[in-house]
Coordinates of N, CA and C in Angstrom, one line a residue:
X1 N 16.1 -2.5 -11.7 CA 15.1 -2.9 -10.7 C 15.3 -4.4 -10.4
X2 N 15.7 -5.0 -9.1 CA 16.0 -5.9 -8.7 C 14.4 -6.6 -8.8
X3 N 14.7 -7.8 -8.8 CA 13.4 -8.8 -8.9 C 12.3 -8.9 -7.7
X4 N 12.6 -8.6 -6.8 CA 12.0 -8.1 -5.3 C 10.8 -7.4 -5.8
X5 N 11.8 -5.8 -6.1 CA 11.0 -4.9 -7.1 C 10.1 -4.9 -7.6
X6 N 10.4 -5.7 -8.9 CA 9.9 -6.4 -10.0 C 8.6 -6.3 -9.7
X7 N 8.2 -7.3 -8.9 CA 7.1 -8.4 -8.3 C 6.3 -6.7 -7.2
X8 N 7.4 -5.7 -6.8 CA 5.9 -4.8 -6.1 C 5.4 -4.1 -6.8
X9 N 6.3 -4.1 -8.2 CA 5.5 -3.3 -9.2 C 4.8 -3.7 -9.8
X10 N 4.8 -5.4 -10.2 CA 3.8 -5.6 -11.0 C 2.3 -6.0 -10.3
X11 N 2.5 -6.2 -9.3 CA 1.4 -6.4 -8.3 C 0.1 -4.8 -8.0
X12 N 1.3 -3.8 -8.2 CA 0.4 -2.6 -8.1 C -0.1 -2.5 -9.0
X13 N 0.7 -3.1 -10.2 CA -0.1 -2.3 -11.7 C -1.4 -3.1 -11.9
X14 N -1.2 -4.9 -11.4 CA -2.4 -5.6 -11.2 C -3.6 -4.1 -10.6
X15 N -3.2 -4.1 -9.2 CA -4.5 -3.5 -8.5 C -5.2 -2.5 -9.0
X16 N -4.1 -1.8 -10.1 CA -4.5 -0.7 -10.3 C -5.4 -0.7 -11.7
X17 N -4.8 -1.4 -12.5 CA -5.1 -1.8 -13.7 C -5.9 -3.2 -14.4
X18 N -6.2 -4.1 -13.0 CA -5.8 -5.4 -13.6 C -4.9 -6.6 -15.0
X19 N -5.4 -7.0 -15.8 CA -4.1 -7.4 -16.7 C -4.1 -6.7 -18.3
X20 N -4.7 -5.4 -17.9 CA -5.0 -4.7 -18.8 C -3.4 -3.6 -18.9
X21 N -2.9 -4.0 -20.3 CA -1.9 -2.9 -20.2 C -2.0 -1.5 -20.1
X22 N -1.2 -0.5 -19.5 CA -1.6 1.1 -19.5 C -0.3 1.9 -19.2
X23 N -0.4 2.9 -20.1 CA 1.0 4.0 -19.9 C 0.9 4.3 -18.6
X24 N 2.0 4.4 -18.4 CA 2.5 4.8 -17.3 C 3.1 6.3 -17.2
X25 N 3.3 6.9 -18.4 CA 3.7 8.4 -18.0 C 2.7 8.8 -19.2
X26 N 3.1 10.3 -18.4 CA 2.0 11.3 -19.6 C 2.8 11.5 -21.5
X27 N 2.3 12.1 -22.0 CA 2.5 12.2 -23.4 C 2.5 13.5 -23.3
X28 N 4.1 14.2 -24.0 CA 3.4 15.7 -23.9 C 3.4 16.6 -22.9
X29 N 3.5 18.1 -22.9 CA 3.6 18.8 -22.1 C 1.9 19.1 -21.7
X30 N 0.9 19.1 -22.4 CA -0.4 18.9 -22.6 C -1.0 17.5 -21.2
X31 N -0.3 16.9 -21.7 CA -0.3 15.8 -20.8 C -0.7 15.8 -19.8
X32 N 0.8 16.2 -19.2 CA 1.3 16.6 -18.3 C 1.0 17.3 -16.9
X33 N 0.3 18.7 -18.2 CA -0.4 19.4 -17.0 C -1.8 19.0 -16.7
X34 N -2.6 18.2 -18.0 CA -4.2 17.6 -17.5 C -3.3 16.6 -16.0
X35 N -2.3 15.8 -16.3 CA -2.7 15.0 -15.2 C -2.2 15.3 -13.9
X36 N -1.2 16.6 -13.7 CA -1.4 17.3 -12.6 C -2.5 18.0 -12.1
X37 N -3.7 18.6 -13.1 CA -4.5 19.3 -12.7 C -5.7 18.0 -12.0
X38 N -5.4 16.9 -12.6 CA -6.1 15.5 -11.9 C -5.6 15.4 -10.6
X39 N -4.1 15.7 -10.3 CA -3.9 15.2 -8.9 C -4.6 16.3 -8.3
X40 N -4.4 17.8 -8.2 CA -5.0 18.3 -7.4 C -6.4 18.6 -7.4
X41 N -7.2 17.7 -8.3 CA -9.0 17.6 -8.5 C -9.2 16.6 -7.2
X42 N -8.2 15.8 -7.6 CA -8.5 14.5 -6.3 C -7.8 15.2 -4.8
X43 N -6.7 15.6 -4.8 CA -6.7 16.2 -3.5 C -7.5 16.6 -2.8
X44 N -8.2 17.8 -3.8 CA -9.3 18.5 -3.1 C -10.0 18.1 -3.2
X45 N -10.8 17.4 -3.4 CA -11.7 16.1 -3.2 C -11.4 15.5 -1.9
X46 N -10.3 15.2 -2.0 CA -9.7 14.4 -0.9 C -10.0 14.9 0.5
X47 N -9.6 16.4 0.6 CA -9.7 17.5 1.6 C -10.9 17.9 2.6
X48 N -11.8 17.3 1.0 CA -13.2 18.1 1.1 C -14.2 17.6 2.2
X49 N -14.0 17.8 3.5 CA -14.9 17.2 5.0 C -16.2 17.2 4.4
X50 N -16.9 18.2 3.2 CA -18.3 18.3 3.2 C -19.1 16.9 2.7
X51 N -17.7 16.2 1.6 CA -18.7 15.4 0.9 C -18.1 14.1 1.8
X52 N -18.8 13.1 1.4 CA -19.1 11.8 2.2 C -17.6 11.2 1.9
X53 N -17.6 10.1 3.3 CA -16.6 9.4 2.9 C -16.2 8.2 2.1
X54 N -17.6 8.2 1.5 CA -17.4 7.6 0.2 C -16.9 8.3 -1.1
X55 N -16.6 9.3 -1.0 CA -16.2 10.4 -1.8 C -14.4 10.7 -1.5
X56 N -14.4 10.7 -0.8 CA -13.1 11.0 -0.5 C -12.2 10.1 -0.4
X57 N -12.4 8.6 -0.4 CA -12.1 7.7 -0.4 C -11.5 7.4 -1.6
X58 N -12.7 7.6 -2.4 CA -12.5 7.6 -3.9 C -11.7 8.2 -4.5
X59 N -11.6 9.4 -4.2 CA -10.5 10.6 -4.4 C -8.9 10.4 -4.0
X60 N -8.7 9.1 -2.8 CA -7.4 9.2 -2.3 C -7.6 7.9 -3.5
X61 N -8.0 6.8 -3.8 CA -7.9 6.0 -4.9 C -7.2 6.7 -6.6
X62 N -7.9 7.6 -6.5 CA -7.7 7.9 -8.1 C -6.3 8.7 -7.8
X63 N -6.0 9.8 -6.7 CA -5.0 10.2 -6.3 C -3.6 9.3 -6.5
X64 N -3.8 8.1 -5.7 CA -2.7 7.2 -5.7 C -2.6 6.2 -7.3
X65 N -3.2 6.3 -8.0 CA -3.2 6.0 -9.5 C -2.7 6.9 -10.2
X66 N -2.6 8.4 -10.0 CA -2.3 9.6 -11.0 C -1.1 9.7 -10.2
X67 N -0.5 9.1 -8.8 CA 0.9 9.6 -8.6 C 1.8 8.1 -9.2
X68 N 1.3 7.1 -9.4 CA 1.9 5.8 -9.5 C 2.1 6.3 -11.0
X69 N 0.9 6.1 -11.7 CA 1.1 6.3 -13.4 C 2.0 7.5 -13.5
X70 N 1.6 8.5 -13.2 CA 3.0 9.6 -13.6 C 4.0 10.3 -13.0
X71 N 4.5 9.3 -12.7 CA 6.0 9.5 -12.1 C 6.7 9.8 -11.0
X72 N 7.5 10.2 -11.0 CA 8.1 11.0 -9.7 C 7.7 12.0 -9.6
X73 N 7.4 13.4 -10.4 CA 6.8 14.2 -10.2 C 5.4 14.5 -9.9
X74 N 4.6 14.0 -10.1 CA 3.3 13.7 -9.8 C 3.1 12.5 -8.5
X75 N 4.4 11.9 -8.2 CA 4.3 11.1 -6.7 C 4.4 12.4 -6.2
X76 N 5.7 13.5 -6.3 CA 6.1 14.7 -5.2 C 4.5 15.9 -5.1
X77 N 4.0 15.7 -6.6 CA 2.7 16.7 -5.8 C 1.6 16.1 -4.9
X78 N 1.5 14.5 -5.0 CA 0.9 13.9 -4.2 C 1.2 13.9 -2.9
X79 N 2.1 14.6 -2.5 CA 2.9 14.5 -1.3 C 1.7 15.3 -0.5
X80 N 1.7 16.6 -1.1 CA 0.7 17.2 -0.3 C -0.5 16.9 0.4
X81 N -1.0 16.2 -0.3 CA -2.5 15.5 0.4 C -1.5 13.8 1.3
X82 N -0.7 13.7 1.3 CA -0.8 12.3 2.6 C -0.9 12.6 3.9
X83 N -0.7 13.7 4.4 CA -1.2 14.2 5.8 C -2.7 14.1 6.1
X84 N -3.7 14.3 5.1 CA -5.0 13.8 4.8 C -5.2 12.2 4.9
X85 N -4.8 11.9 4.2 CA -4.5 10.3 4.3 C -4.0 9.8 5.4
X86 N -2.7 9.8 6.0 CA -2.9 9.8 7.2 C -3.7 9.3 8.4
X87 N -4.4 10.9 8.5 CA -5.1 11.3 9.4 C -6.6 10.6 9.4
X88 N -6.6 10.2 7.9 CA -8.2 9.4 7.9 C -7.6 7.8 8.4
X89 N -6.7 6.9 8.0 CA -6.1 6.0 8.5 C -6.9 5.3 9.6
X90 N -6.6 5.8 10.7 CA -7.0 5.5 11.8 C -8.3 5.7 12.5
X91 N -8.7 6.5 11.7 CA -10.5 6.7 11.5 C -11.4 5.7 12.4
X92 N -11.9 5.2 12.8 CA -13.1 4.2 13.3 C -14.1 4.3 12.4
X93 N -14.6 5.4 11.9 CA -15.5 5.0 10.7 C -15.7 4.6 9.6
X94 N -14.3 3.9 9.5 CA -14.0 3.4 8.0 C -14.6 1.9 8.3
X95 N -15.3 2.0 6.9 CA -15.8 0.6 6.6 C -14.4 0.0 6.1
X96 N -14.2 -1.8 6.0 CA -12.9 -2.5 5.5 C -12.6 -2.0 4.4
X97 N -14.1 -2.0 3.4 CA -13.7 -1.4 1.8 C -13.0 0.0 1.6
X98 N -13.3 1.1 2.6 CA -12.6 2.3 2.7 C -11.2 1.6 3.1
X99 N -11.1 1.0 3.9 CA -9.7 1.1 4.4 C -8.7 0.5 3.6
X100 N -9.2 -0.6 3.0 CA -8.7 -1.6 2.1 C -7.9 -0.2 1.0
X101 N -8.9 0.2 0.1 CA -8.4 1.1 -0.5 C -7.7 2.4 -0.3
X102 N -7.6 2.4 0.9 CA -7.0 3.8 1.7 C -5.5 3.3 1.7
X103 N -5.2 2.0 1.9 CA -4.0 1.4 2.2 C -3.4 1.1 0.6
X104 N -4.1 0.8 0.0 CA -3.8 0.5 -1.8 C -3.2 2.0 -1.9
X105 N -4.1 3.0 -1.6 CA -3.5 4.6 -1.9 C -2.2 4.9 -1.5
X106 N -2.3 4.7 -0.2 CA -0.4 4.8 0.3 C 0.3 4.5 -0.1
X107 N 0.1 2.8 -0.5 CA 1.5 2.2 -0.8 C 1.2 2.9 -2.8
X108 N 0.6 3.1 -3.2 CA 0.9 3.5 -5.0 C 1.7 4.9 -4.9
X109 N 0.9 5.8 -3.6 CA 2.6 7.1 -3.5 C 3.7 7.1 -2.9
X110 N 3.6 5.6 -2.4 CA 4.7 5.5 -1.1 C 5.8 5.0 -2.2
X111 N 5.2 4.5 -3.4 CA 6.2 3.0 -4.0 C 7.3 3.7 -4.8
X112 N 8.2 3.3 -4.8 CA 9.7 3.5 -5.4 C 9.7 5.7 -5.0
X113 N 9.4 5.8 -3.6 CA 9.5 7.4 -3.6 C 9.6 7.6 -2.3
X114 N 10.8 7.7 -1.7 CA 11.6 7.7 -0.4 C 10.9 9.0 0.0
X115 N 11.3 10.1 -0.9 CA 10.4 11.3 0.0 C 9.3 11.4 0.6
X116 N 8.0 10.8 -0.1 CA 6.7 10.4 0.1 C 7.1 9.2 1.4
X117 N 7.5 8.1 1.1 CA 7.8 6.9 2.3 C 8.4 7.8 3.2
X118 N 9.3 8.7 3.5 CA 9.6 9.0 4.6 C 8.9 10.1 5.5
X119 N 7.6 10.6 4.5 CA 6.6 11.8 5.0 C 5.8 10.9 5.7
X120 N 5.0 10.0 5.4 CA 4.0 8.7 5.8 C 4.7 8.4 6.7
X121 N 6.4 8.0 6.9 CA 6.7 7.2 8.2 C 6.8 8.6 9.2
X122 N 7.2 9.8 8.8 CA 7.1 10.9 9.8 C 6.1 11.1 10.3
X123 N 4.7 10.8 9.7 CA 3.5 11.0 10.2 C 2.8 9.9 11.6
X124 N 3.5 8.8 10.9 CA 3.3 8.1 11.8 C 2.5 7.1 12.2
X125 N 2.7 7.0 10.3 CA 1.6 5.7 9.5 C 2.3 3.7 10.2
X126 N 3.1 3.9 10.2 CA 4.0 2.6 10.2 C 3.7 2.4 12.2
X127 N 3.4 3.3 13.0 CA 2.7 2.8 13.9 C 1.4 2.1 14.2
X128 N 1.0 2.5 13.3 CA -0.7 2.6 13.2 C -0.8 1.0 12.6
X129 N -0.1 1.0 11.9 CA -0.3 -0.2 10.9 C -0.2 -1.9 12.1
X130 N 0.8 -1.8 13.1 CA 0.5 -3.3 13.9 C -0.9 -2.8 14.8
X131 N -1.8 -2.3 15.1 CA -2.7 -2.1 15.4 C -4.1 -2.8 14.5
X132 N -3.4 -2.6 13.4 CA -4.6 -3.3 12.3 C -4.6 -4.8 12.5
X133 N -3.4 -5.1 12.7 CA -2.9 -6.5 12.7 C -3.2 -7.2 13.7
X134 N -3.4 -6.8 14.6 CA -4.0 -7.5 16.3 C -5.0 -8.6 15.9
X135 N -4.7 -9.7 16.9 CA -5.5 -10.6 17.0 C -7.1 -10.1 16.9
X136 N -7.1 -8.7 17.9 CA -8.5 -8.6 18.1 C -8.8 -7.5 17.5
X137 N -8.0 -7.4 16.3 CA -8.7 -5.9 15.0 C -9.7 -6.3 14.7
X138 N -10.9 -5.5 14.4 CA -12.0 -6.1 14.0 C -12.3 -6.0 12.2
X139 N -10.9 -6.0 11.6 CA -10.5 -5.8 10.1 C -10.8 -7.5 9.4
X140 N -11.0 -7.6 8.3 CA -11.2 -8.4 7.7 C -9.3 -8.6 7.3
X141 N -9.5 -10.5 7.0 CA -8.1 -10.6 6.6 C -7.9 -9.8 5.5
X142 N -8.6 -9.5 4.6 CA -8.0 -8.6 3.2 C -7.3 -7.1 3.8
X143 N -7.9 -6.9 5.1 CA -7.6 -5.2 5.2 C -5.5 -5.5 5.6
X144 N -5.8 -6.8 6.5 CA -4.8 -7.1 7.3 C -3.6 -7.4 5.7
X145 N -4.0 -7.7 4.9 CA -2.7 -8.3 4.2 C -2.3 -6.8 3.2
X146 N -3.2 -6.5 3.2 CA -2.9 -4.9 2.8 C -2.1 -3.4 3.6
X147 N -2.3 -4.3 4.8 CA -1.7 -3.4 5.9 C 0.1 -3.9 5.9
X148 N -0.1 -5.3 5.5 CA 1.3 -6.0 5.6 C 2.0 -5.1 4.5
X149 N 1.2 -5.0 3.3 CA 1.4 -4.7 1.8 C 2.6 -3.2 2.1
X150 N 1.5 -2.6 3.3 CA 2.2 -1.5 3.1 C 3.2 -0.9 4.2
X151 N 3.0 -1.7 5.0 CA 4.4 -1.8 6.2 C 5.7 -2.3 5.3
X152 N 5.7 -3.6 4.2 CA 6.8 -4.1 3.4 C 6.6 -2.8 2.8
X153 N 6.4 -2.2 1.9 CA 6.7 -1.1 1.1 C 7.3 0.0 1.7
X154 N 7.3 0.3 3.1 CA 8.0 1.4 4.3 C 9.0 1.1 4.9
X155 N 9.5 -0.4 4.5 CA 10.5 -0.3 5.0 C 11.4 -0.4 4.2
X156 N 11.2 -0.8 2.2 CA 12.5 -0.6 1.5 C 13.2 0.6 1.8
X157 N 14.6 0.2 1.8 CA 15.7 1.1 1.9 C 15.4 2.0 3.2
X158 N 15.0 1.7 4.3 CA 14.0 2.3 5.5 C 14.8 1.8 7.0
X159 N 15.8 1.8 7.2 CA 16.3 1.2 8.6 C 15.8 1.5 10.1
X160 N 15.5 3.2 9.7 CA 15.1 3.7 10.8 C 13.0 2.7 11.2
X161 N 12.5 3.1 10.5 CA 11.2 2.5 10.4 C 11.4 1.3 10.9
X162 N 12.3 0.1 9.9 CA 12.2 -1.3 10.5 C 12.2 -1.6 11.7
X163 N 13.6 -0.5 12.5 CA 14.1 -0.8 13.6 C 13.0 -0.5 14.8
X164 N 12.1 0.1 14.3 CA 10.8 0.9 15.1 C 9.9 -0.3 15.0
X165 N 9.2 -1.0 13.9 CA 8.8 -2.5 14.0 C 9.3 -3.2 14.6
X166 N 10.2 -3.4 14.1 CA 11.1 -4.4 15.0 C 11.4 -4.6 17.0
X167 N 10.9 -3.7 17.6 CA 10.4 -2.8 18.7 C 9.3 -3.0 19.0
X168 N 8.0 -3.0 18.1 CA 6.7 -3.0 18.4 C 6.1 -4.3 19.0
X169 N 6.0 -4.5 20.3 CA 5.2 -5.2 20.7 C 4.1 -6.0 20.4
X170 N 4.1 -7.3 20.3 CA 2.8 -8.3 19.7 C 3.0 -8.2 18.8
X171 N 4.2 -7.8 17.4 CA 4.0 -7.7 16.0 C 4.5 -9.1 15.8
X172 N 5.3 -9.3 16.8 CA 5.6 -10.9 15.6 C 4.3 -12.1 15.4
X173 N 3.9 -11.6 16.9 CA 2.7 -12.8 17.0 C 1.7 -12.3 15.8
X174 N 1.5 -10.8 15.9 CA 0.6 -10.7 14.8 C 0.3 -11.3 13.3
X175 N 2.3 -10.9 13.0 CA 2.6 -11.4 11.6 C 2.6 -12.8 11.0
X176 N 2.9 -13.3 12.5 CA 3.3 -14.8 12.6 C 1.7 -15.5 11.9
X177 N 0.6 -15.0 12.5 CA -0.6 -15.6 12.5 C -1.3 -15.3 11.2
X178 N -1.1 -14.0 10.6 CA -0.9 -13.5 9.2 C -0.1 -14.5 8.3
X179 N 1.1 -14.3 8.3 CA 1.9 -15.1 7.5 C 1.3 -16.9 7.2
X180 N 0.3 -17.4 8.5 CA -0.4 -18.5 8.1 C -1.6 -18.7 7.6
X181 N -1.9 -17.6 6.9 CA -3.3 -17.3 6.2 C -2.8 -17.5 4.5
X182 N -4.3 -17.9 3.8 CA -3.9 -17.7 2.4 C -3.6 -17.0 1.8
X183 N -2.0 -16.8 1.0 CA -2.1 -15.2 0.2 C -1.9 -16.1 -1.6
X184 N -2.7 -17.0 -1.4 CA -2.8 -17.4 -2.6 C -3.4 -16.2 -4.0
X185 N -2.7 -15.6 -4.5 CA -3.0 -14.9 -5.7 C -2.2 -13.7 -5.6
X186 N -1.5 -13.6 -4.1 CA -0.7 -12.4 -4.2 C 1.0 -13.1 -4.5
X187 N 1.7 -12.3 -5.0 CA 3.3 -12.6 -5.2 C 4.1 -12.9 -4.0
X188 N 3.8 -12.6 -3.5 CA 4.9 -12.3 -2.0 C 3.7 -12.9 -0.9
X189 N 4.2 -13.5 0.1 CA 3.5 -13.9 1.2 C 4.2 -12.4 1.9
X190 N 3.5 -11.1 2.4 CA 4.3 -10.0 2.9 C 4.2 -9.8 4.5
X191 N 3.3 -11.0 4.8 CA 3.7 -11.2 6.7 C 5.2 -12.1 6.9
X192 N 5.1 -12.9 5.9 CA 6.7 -14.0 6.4 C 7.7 -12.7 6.3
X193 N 7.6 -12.1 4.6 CA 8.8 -11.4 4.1 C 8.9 -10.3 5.6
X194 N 7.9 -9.5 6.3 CA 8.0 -8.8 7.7 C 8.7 -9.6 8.7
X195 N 8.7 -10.5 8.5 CA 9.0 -11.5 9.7 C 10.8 -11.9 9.7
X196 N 10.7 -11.5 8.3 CA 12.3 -11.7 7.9 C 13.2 -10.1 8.1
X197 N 12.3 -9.7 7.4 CA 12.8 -8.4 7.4 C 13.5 -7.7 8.7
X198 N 12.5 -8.0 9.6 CA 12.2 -7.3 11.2 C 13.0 -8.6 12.1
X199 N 13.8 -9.2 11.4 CA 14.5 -10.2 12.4 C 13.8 -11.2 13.6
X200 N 12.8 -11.1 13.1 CA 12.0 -12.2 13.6 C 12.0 -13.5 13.6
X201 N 12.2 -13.7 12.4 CA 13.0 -15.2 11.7 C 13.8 -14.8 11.2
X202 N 14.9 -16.1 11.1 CA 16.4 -16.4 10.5 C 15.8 -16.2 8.7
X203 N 16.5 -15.9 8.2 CA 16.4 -15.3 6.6 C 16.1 -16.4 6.0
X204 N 16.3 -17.8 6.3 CA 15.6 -19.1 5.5 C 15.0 -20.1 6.1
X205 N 14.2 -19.3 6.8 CA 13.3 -20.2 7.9 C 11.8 -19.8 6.8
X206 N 11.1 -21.1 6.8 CA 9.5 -21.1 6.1 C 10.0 -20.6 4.6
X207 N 10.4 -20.5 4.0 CA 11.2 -20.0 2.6 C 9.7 -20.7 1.4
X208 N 9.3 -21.5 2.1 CA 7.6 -21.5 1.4 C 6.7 -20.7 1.4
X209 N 6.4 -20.5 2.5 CA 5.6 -19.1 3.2 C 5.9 -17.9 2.4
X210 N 7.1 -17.5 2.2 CA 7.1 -16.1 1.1 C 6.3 -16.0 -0.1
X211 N 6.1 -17.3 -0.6 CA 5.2 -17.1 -2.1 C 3.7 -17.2 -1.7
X212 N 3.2 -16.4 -2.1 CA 1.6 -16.5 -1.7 C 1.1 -17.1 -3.1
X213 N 1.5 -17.4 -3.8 CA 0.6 -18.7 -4.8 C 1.5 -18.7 -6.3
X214 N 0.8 -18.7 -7.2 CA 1.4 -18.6 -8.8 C 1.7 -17.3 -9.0
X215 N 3.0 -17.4 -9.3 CA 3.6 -15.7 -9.8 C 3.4 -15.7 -11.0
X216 N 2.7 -16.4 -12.2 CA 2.5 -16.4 -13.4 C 1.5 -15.3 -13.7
X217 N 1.9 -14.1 -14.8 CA 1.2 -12.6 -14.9 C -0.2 -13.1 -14.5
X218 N -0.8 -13.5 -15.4 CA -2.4 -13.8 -15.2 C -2.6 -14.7 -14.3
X219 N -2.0 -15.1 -13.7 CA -2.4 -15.7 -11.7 C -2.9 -15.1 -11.2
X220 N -2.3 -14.1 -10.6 CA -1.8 -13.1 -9.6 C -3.4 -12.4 -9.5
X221 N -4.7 -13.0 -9.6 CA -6.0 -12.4 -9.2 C -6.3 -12.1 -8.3
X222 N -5.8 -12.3 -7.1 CA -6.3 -12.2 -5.6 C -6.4 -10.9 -5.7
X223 N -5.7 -10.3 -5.2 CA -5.7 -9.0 -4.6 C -6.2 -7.9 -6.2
X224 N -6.0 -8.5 -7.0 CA -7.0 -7.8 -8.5 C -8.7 -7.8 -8.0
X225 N -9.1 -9.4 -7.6 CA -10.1 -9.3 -7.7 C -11.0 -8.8 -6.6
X226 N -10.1 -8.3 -5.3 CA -10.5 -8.0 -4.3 C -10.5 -6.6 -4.4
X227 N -9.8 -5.9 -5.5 CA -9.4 -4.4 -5.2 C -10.9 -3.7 -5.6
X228 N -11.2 -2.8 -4.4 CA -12.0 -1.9 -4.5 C -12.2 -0.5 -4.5
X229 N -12.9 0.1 -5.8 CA -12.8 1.4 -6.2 C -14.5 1.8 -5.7
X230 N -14.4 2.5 -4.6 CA -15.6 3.0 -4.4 C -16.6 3.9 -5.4

């Protein structure tokens, strides 16, 4: 795992965990199947139109924690509910804190899992996302740097996607104006790193701008202390 990596793993395990250590795979065939029968508790939860969207929210939260902690196979049964996810995305009735966390959910089944990343880009998540970003989104900056969070995570190893950003109209101004906000506590400043990525800027242009503050383990609070579990 290159150091890039490094830094989006440990950042998730922050949000997910804060500086509290935690296995990351099951123990056991026992295990195994409690924490599969967890992902499809939260699916269906997830599914479930009857209960509130404070409920379902919660459910794509715990969802994207049971596919990050166990593995690739529990990222591939997670596959099934991101069409759900999705489709709530673009919602208007999401409060910031729903969405904030709706975006945490993506990027935990999107991360190191091309299948998943490339179901989310077929759906048609990675358009949706410069829309959050607009001057005139009525998103709080936290929603916006989490939208950054998860546009960088769509486009590792992602050509086709980039080249689709890289296309989208008003994204640079968006990112550009993002990229000058504080990401003091996050690892990565992930509007510059977009801006590089998407050929917007020359690869060592602002080379400050990429670090959003102290990458020292117990720094890195921002986005810990902002993460919300409904």
């Amino acid at each position: 795992m290159n150091h890039y990596l490094y830094k989006l793993h440990h950042h998730i395990k922050l949000y997910l965990f804060g500086d509290e250590e935690q296995p990351v795979r099951c123990a056991g065939n026992s295990g195994k199947i409690q924490h599969h029968k967890s992902i499809e508790d939260a699916g269906a939860c997830l599914q479930n139109e009857a209960l509130s969207m404070g409920k379902r929210i919660e459910a794509a939260h715990h969802l994207g924690v049971l596919a990050y902690t166990g593995g690739y196979v529990s990222g591939t049964m997670a596959a099934d509910y991101i069409p759900t996810m999705a489709e709530l995305l673009p919602r208007q009735d999401l409060v910031d804190e729903h969405l904030v966390t709706l975006l945490q959910a993506l990027s935990s089944v999107c991360y190191a899992h091309l299948a998943n990343q490339a179901r989310v880009c077929h759906l048609g998540v990675p358009a949706m996302l410069p829309i959050i970003l607009t001057h005139g989104s009525p998103h709080s900056p936290l929603v916006k740097r989490w939208a950054c969070y998860l546009m960088d995570v769509l486009c590792i190893n992602n050509v086709p996607t980039i080249r689709a950003l890289a296309c989208t109209r008003g994204l640079q101004g968006s990112l550009e104006a993002i990229a000058e906000q504080d990401w003091d506590g996050w690892p990565k400043n992930h509007a510059a790193i977009l801006l590089k990525i998407l050929g917007f800027w020359p690869a060592d242009k602002e080379a400050d701008l990429e670090d959003g503050g102290d990458e020292e383990e117990g720094e890195m609070s921002g986005p810990t202390a902002h993460a919300h579990t409904p």
